[in-house]
Amino acid sequence: MTPALLDTLREITTATITTMLLKKGIRRCWMSGPMPLAPGGGRLVGPAFTLRFVPVREDLATPESWGKPISTRAAIEAMPEGVIAVADAMGVTSAGIFGDILCMRMVRRGVKALVTDGVVRDKAGVVATGLPTWCRGTAAPASVNGLTFVGWQEPIACGGVAVFPDDVIVADDDGAVLIPKDLVNFVAEEGEEHERYESWVVSEVERGVPLPGLYPPNDDAKARYEAWKKT
Amino acid sequence: MTPALLDTLREITTATITTMLLKKGIRRCWMSGPMPLAPGGGRLVGPAFTLRFVPVREDLATPESWGKPISTRAAIEAMPEGVIAVADAMGVTSAGIFGDILCMRMVRRGVKALVTDGVVRDKAGVVATGLPTWCRGTAAPASVNGLTFVGWQEPIACGGVAVFPDDVIVADDDGAVLIPKDLVNFVAEEGEEHERYESWVVSEVERGVPLPGLYPPNDDAKARYEAWKKT
Amino acid sequence: MTPALLDTLREITTATITTMLLKKGIRRCWMSGPMPLAPGGGRLVGPAFTLRFVPVREDLATPESWGKPISTRAAIEAMPEGVIAVADAMGVTSAGIFGDILCMRMVRRGVKALVTDGVVRDKAGVVATGLPTWCRGTAAPASVNGLTFVGWQEPIACGGVAVFPDDVIVADDDGAVLIPKDLVNFVAEEGEEHERYESWVVSEVERGVPLPGLYPPNDDAKARYEAWKKT
Amino acid sequence: MTPALLDTLREITTATITTMLLKKGIRRCWMSGPMPLAPGGGRLVGPAFTLRFVPVREDLATPESWGKPISTRAAIEAMPEGVIAVADAMGVTSAGIFGDILCMRMVRRGVKALVTDGVVRDKAGVVATGLPTWCRGTAAPASVNGLTFVGWQEPIACGGVAVFPDDVIVADDDGAVLIPKDLVNFVAEEGEEHERYESWVVSEVERGVPLPGLYPPNDDAKARYEAWKKT
Amino acid sequence: MTPALLDTLREITTATITTMLLKKGIRRCWMSGPMPLAPGGGRLVGPAFTLRFVPVREDLATPESWGKPISTRAAIEAMPEGVIAVADAMGVTSAGIFGDILCMRMVRRGVKALVTDGVVRDKAGVVATGLPTWCRGTAAPASVNGLTFVGWQEPIACGGVAVFPDDVIVADDDGAVLIPKDLVNFVAEEGEEHERYESWVVSEVERGVPLPGLYPPNDDAKARYEAWKKT
Amino acid sequence: MTPALLDTLREITTATITTMLLKKGIRRCWMSGPMPLAPGGGRLVGPAFTLRFVPVREDLATPESWGKPISTRAAIEAMPEGVIAVADAMGVTSAGIFGDILCMRMVRRGVKALVTDGVVRDKAGVVATGLPTWCRGTAAPASVNGLTFVGWQEPIACGGVAVFPDDVIVADDDGAVLIPKDLVNFVAEEGEEHERYESWVVSEVERGVPLPGLYPPNDDAKARYEAWKKT
């Protein structure tokens, strides 16, 4: 992804992105569950780095397992700068996948954000690290209380959406959406124009124009919009 | 509804309203799901204007459908000033029924509030319009991603409550309740007295009186309350 | 519980407590549901005083029942100073178990906090009483709308956790956890050391040390930690 | 309960019982969850003997706990002949509260039936004991895998219904309903007449009479019914 | 619908119909919830006649309401011969929408089947009427215990699917699917060919051919199939 | 696994297996969801062969995808004789992972059984293939309607249980349980003795012995059991 493309995408709301993807027949792109732990922090864009958990098995998911080769710690060390970590926690809300220490290390490595359909633990600590986090909330227990970590950079499920490594994630106060990597350019182009059009509609509604015929536009509205664009 | 009646109801909490309705055997009056998008905004009262969605059908719920005669846009243009729009979104939380543009138009038309068991999209934009909104949260996708709009001013379900056009809605930080239109006067009268009684109970508890015998009152407490009312 | 023990526990996060209990094979100690009604209020510790509800039965759960010998009012009068009231509301989110008046009386009696897997009513009023409350949110209807109160100081379920009278409750922004009374000393001792160790790990991560080998520690990290402790 | 009363109730469907209780304002009397493990076994009536579970706590719910004074074994030995055991399993479907051995002992003690909002284990074995069982299905794990037994003959919740010891349970292929003990005579009398009336309606529908005016009856239908009753 | 079209559709499984509709981008056509009350009864096809319920409101949903102009009784009298009644019960499983008497009347009127995302009551009686029924099971209480009937032949939701009057319903042991009325001919034609092709695949698998290259077919398999069709 | 070990395990109920695993602290071994599609078919034992699905993505999960290298078809061709296929369908009940044709091919390849937390399609056809199947039921749509297949022989989740390739699966009418591969011998030995003990308990209960002191046994009962074993 070029810096210019990143800049363009950062100006397109997640709401608009879902509308652009619907034009391509894609309805399953908004993740149900991940919402900003600290709302109001703006929009972030980056390629997905995936993490995968399965349910706890008491003989495997123990504090000792944190030292094994396949561990959340090892996964974090494999994350390149600029990615958005996306963790499939199967929607489990009773075990926090990461706490302040792991989030602090992710910040150190230049990870842009954490997105999960599960929860984090030690809320105050995680917020203090400054790692932008989209999740379902907070729980005190560690991941090993309910989950077993099994790998990274595999296809995963997150909040009802299939995520493949290198798909693009965009997250803001309306949640997190996925753009399939082959559709990133399409979304950037169409989305930019769509945002422009909606800003014109807003100005029209502000001056009292009713919605029918305006949004979506009839021929008259289209003409007025084209005229406005030239100003 | 007379302005005086509206004024009286605005002073009665939704908590008290549910207790008054329980005296008439009505338990299903508080909507499960709608909570204030921007808490702390006070209490609102108005007649219900209903909107109804069914699930998406891919051949019908498309961006193109927004221009059809039966559309959310047309419904908004039919809303009289002073109503509270109540939308049956079947509890769907993955598609926002309205965004900033539609909410802005509702404000223009003098709609008092929006209540839904679904979600809205473009949270920042909706809050900026100033339309008081009770909902289950936010999602990026548009209604057509999961819902098909089918009509207005019909009986609907919202958060487990049956809503008929012109029933009265009261909403505050405890959520939204419905008063069947034939019971509005009863609730206003009984509720006003109940609020007065509870304010006396609070003063009693503040000075250390235990609850048994006070709330509900025994004969002694009733006498003291009557005496207090005369002061 | 001695004041010293209370002081020690107050310095241990609920996150750490769950990790200590996992060492004893206890995974079901964090309550799913209760979260702070007013976050940021710090950590509270105290023995559990249990309350139990069953579903509403229309002939029993009425406003009149509030005056009966087995009532929430009578239970509150039985609460000793310093306890944390824990209410089994069966996870019901459509009927508030307590409002401002009962919470005000609990404050008067020196109750430290209220924890429930249900909800409260009259949110503004409850917050105003200053009673720290962990719950699933707010609803307008009273408990009798959906629940029947049946007793106190019995074993209960709360958010998927079994609570026996005099088990110890610790609650903070990550939620509420239970420490079985026989394990309180173990948790206090191990937890204190664990907090110390994690504060060292944080300082290591801050200076750029990767997590593998550090958290959990290999022999080298253990030695460095022991050296740090002596400073 | 007299044998005559039992005989009368056995002729009244659970469907009719719920309609009779609705006349008294009682809507929460049918348990959501318990259905016959072996359908087609007819209708059973008896007083409730209650059992109560809370969630598992790993230090308490162990195979060893089965030998303690408060155990399912001790509860079974306390059951009088003719009762229907009703177990509050909090709707848990992943741990069977009883298996073949406990059910066999209940049969020996003259227990009429087992009703639970949880599940049983060893389905083939339970069916073989001949104990009529209403439950949510079957699971392999024992109760201690997910539940802790805490007592008997207390008020309980079962499938969303409050059950007090000595309330009357009636169970058939439509599930299990509770009759509050003070309403048993009312239900028996009204229910018997209602069954008679419905059998006449069936004969009318069979000969082609439309439902409006017949069910519920208008004056003409009432007259015809009264005439039929005299034949 | 011509008798020939009905005959063709009756030979196409609901499984195949969903695959044909997927070719047109329609994924929401199988209703989640309705399953045959008496499995093994074969496949049924007919136009939808819709019924709509909203939640109970205690002042409206009473046994008395059964005699009002908008009632399930009146709706049944409006059903033409040959339709399949489809009832939106909002997935409620604790109140049976119909019992034996109403089903018996529907049989008399020539209704082909009843499909609902709710439940029926008096299971034995409903089965005895011979009305083929797809539902989520059985409950003892009547509809007025949890639902209010509000109308017929409106757009409805049923099991997550939008149903419009005169869409075509096909139901068999895999459940019930909807064919949008404009796609009925397409499904009939493509479905018939698809069934033929699958029967050939079955014969190939029976003789030991592996699936890759066969299902879906590569060029060789296509040629062999075309040859088989000519025999 | 030796044939003798298989024979031993086949005589141990899934109920007993869960009790043996509990002795090792393992509570998460019974899968919630998979139940026999055709009950009464006996117990089956075999090593797990895992399959993994993630949610549908409309650009990837299409009928065309069935011909790609990573497909359910290719996975089936990789299954060795004697395995039990275990599919992680994320609990989705609205898209059948396999139909008759794929099941028929699995039978041809000597697969012993299919276990999934999802559903199958074409119920009659699947049953006809004779492949023993444990699932959550049936749906008409194909897997591509809601799921994307992503791989085989990876760690998966199934019904809340972590399954690793070559763990051992045992399934009977109480559902499906997993034995971690390192604990298979332990379960076989302890389970065999446990079954023997329970058969003695049954004979004791049959002759009227109460459960306390018998199950679990006190010293007297232990002695009588040992004596019985020698007979």
PDB file of N, CA and C in Angstrom, chain D residues 33-37 41-44 112-118 132-136 171-176:
ATOM      1  N   GLY D  33     -37.877 -24.881  28.178  1.00  0.00           N
ATOM      2  CA  GLY D  33     -36.730 -25.799  28.225  1.00  0.00           C
ATOM      3  C   GLY D  33     -37.138 -27.241  28.447  1.00  0.00           C
ATOM      4  N   PRO D  34     -37.812 -27.551  29.546  1.00  0.00           N
ATOM      5  CA  PRO D  34     -38.126 -28.967  29.782  1.00  0.00           C
ATOM      6  C   PRO D  34     -39.115 -29.520  28.763  1.00  0.00           C
ATOM      7  N   MET D  35     -38.704 -30.532  28.026  1.00  0.00           N
ATOM      8  CA  MET D  35     -39.591 -31.247  27.099  1.00  0.00           C
ATOM      9  C   MET D  35     -39.373 -32.736  27.348  1.00  0.00           C
ATOM     10  N   PRO D  36     -40.350 -33.563  26.998  1.00  0.00           N
ATOM     11  CA  PRO D  36     -40.236 -34.987  27.342  1.00  0.00           C
ATOM     12  C   PRO D  36     -39.046 -35.666  26.650  1.00  0.00           C
ATOM     13  N   LEU D  37     -38.247 -36.370  27.417  1.00  0.00           N
ATOM     14  CA  LEU D  37     -37.126 -37.127  26.851  1.00  0.00           C
ATOM     15  C   LEU D  37     -37.657 -38.275  26.002  1.00  0.00           C
ATOM     16  N   GLY D  41     -45.633 -40.235  26.372  1.00  0.00           N
ATOM     17  CA  GLY D  41     -45.822 -40.996  27.610  1.00  0.00           C
ATOM     18  C   GLY D  41     -46.979 -40.523  28.466  1.00  0.00           C
ATOM     19  N   GLY D  42     -47.778 -39.616  27.977  1.00  0.00           N
ATOM     20  CA  GLY D  42     -48.943 -39.192  28.749  1.00  0.00           C
ATOM     21  C   GLY D  42     -48.657 -38.053  29.687  1.00  0.00           C
ATOM     22  N   ARG D  43     -49.697 -37.704  30.485  1.00  0.00           N
ATOM     23  CA  ARG D  43     -49.640 -36.531  31.354  1.00  0.00           C
ATOM     24  C   ARG D  43     -49.432 -36.966  32.799  1.00  0.00           C
ATOM     25  N   LEU D  44     -48.590 -36.221  33.529  1.00  0.00           N
ATOM     26  CA  LEU D  44     -48.322 -36.534  34.936  1.00  0.00           C
ATOM     27  C   LEU D  44     -48.583 -35.314  35.799  1.00  0.00           C
ATOM     28  N   LYS D 112     -42.459 -39.458  40.874  1.00  0.00           N
ATOM     29  CA  LYS D 112     -43.276 -39.600  39.670  1.00  0.00           C
ATOM     30  C   LYS D 112     -42.563 -39.170  38.406  1.00  0.00           C
ATOM     31  N   ALA D 113     -41.745 -38.127  38.514  1.00  0.00           N
ATOM     32  CA  ALA D 113     -41.117 -37.597  37.310  1.00  0.00           C
ATOM     33  C   ALA D 113     -39.993 -36.640  37.695  1.00  0.00           C
ATOM     34  N   LEU D 114     -39.134 -36.355  36.720  1.00  0.00           N
ATOM     35  CA  LEU D 114     -38.060 -35.374  36.878  1.00  0.00           C
ATOM     36  C   LEU D 114     -38.264 -34.286  35.834  1.00  0.00           C
ATOM     37  N   VAL D 115     -38.242 -33.041  36.297  1.00  0.00           N
ATOM     38  CA  VAL D 115     -38.380 -31.888  35.395  1.00  0.00           C
ATOM     39  C   VAL D 115     -37.187 -30.980  35.632  1.00  0.00           C
ATOM     40  N   THR D 116     -36.485 -30.582  34.571  1.00  0.00           N
ATOM     41  CA  THR D 116     -35.345 -29.673  34.742  1.00  0.00           C
ATOM     42  C   THR D 116     -35.169 -28.793  33.525  1.00  0.00           C
ATOM     43  N   ASP D 117     -34.612 -27.609  33.738  1.00  0.00           N
ATOM     44  CA  ASP D 117     -34.243 -26.753  32.617  1.00  0.00           C
ATOM     45  C   ASP D 117     -32.813 -27.049  32.162  1.00  0.00           C
ATOM     46  N   GLY D 118     -32.213 -28.082  32.716  1.00  0.00           N
ATOM     47  CA  GLY D 118     -30.920 -28.567  32.263  1.00  0.00           C
ATOM     48  C   GLY D 118     -31.089 -29.858  31.493  1.00  0.00           C
ATOM     49  N   PRO D 132     -40.160 -40.907  34.064  1.00  0.00           N
ATOM     50  CA  PRO D 132     -40.545 -39.885  33.079  1.00  0.00           C
ATOM     51  C   PRO D 132     -39.728 -38.612  33.315  1.00  0.00           C
ATOM     52  N   THR D 133     -39.110 -38.111  32.264  1.00  0.00           N
ATOM     53  CA  THR D 133     -38.154 -37.018  32.396  1.00  0.00           C
ATOM     54  C   THR D 133     -38.456 -35.914  31.386  1.00  0.00           C
ATOM     55  N   TRP D 134     -38.576 -34.672  31.886  1.00  0.00           N
ATOM     56  CA  TRP D 134     -38.694 -33.493  31.020  1.00  0.00           C
ATOM     57  C   TRP D 134     -37.411 -32.691  31.179  1.00  0.00           C
ATOM     58  N   CYS D 135     -36.683 -32.480  30.087  1.00  0.00           N
ATOM     59  CA  CYS D 135     -35.397 -31.796  30.180  1.00  0.00           C
ATOM     60  C   CYS D 135     -35.071 -31.170  28.832  1.00  0.00           C
ATOM     61  N   ARG D 136     -33.895 -30.540  28.713  1.00  0.00           N
ATOM     62  CA  ARG D 136     -33.501 -29.902  27.455  1.00  0.00           C
ATOM     63  C   ARG D 136     -32.683 -30.807  26.574  1.00  0.00           C
ATOM     64  N   ALA D 171     -47.231 -32.091  33.563  1.00  0.00           N
ATOM     65  CA  ALA D 171     -46.329 -32.192  32.407  1.00  0.00           C
ATOM     66  C   ALA D 171     -46.898 -33.155  31.387  1.00  0.00           C
ATOM     67  N   ASP D 172     -46.858 -32.750  30.130  1.00  0.00           N
ATOM     68  CA  ASP D 172     -47.252 -33.647  29.037  1.00  0.00           C
ATOM     69  C   ASP D 172     -46.405 -33.317  27.807  1.00  0.00           C
ATOM     70  N   ASP D 173     -46.865 -33.695  26.622  1.00  0.00           N
ATOM     71  CA  ASP D 173     -46.021 -33.513  25.435  1.00  0.00           C
ATOM     72  C   ASP D 173     -45.834 -32.052  25.037  1.00  0.00           C
ATOM     73  N   ASP D 174     -46.599 -31.145  25.594  1.00  0.00           N
ATOM     74  CA  ASP D 174     -46.383 -29.711  25.344  1.00  0.00           C
ATOM     75  C   ASP D 174     -45.437 -29.095  26.378  1.00  0.00           C
ATOM     76  N   GLY D 175     -44.921 -29.884  27.290  1.00  0.00           N
ATOM     77  CA  GLY D 175     -43.975 -29.388  28.284  1.00  0.00           C
ATOM     78  C   GLY D 175     -44.543 -29.450  29.691  1.00  0.00           C
ATOM     79  N   ALA D 176     -43.976 -28.651  30.574  1.00  0.00           N
ATOM     80  CA  ALA D 176     -44.324 -28.703  31.994  1.00  0.00           C
ATOM     81  C   ALA D 176     -44.836 -27.344  32.448  1.00  0.00           C
TER      82      ALA D 176
END
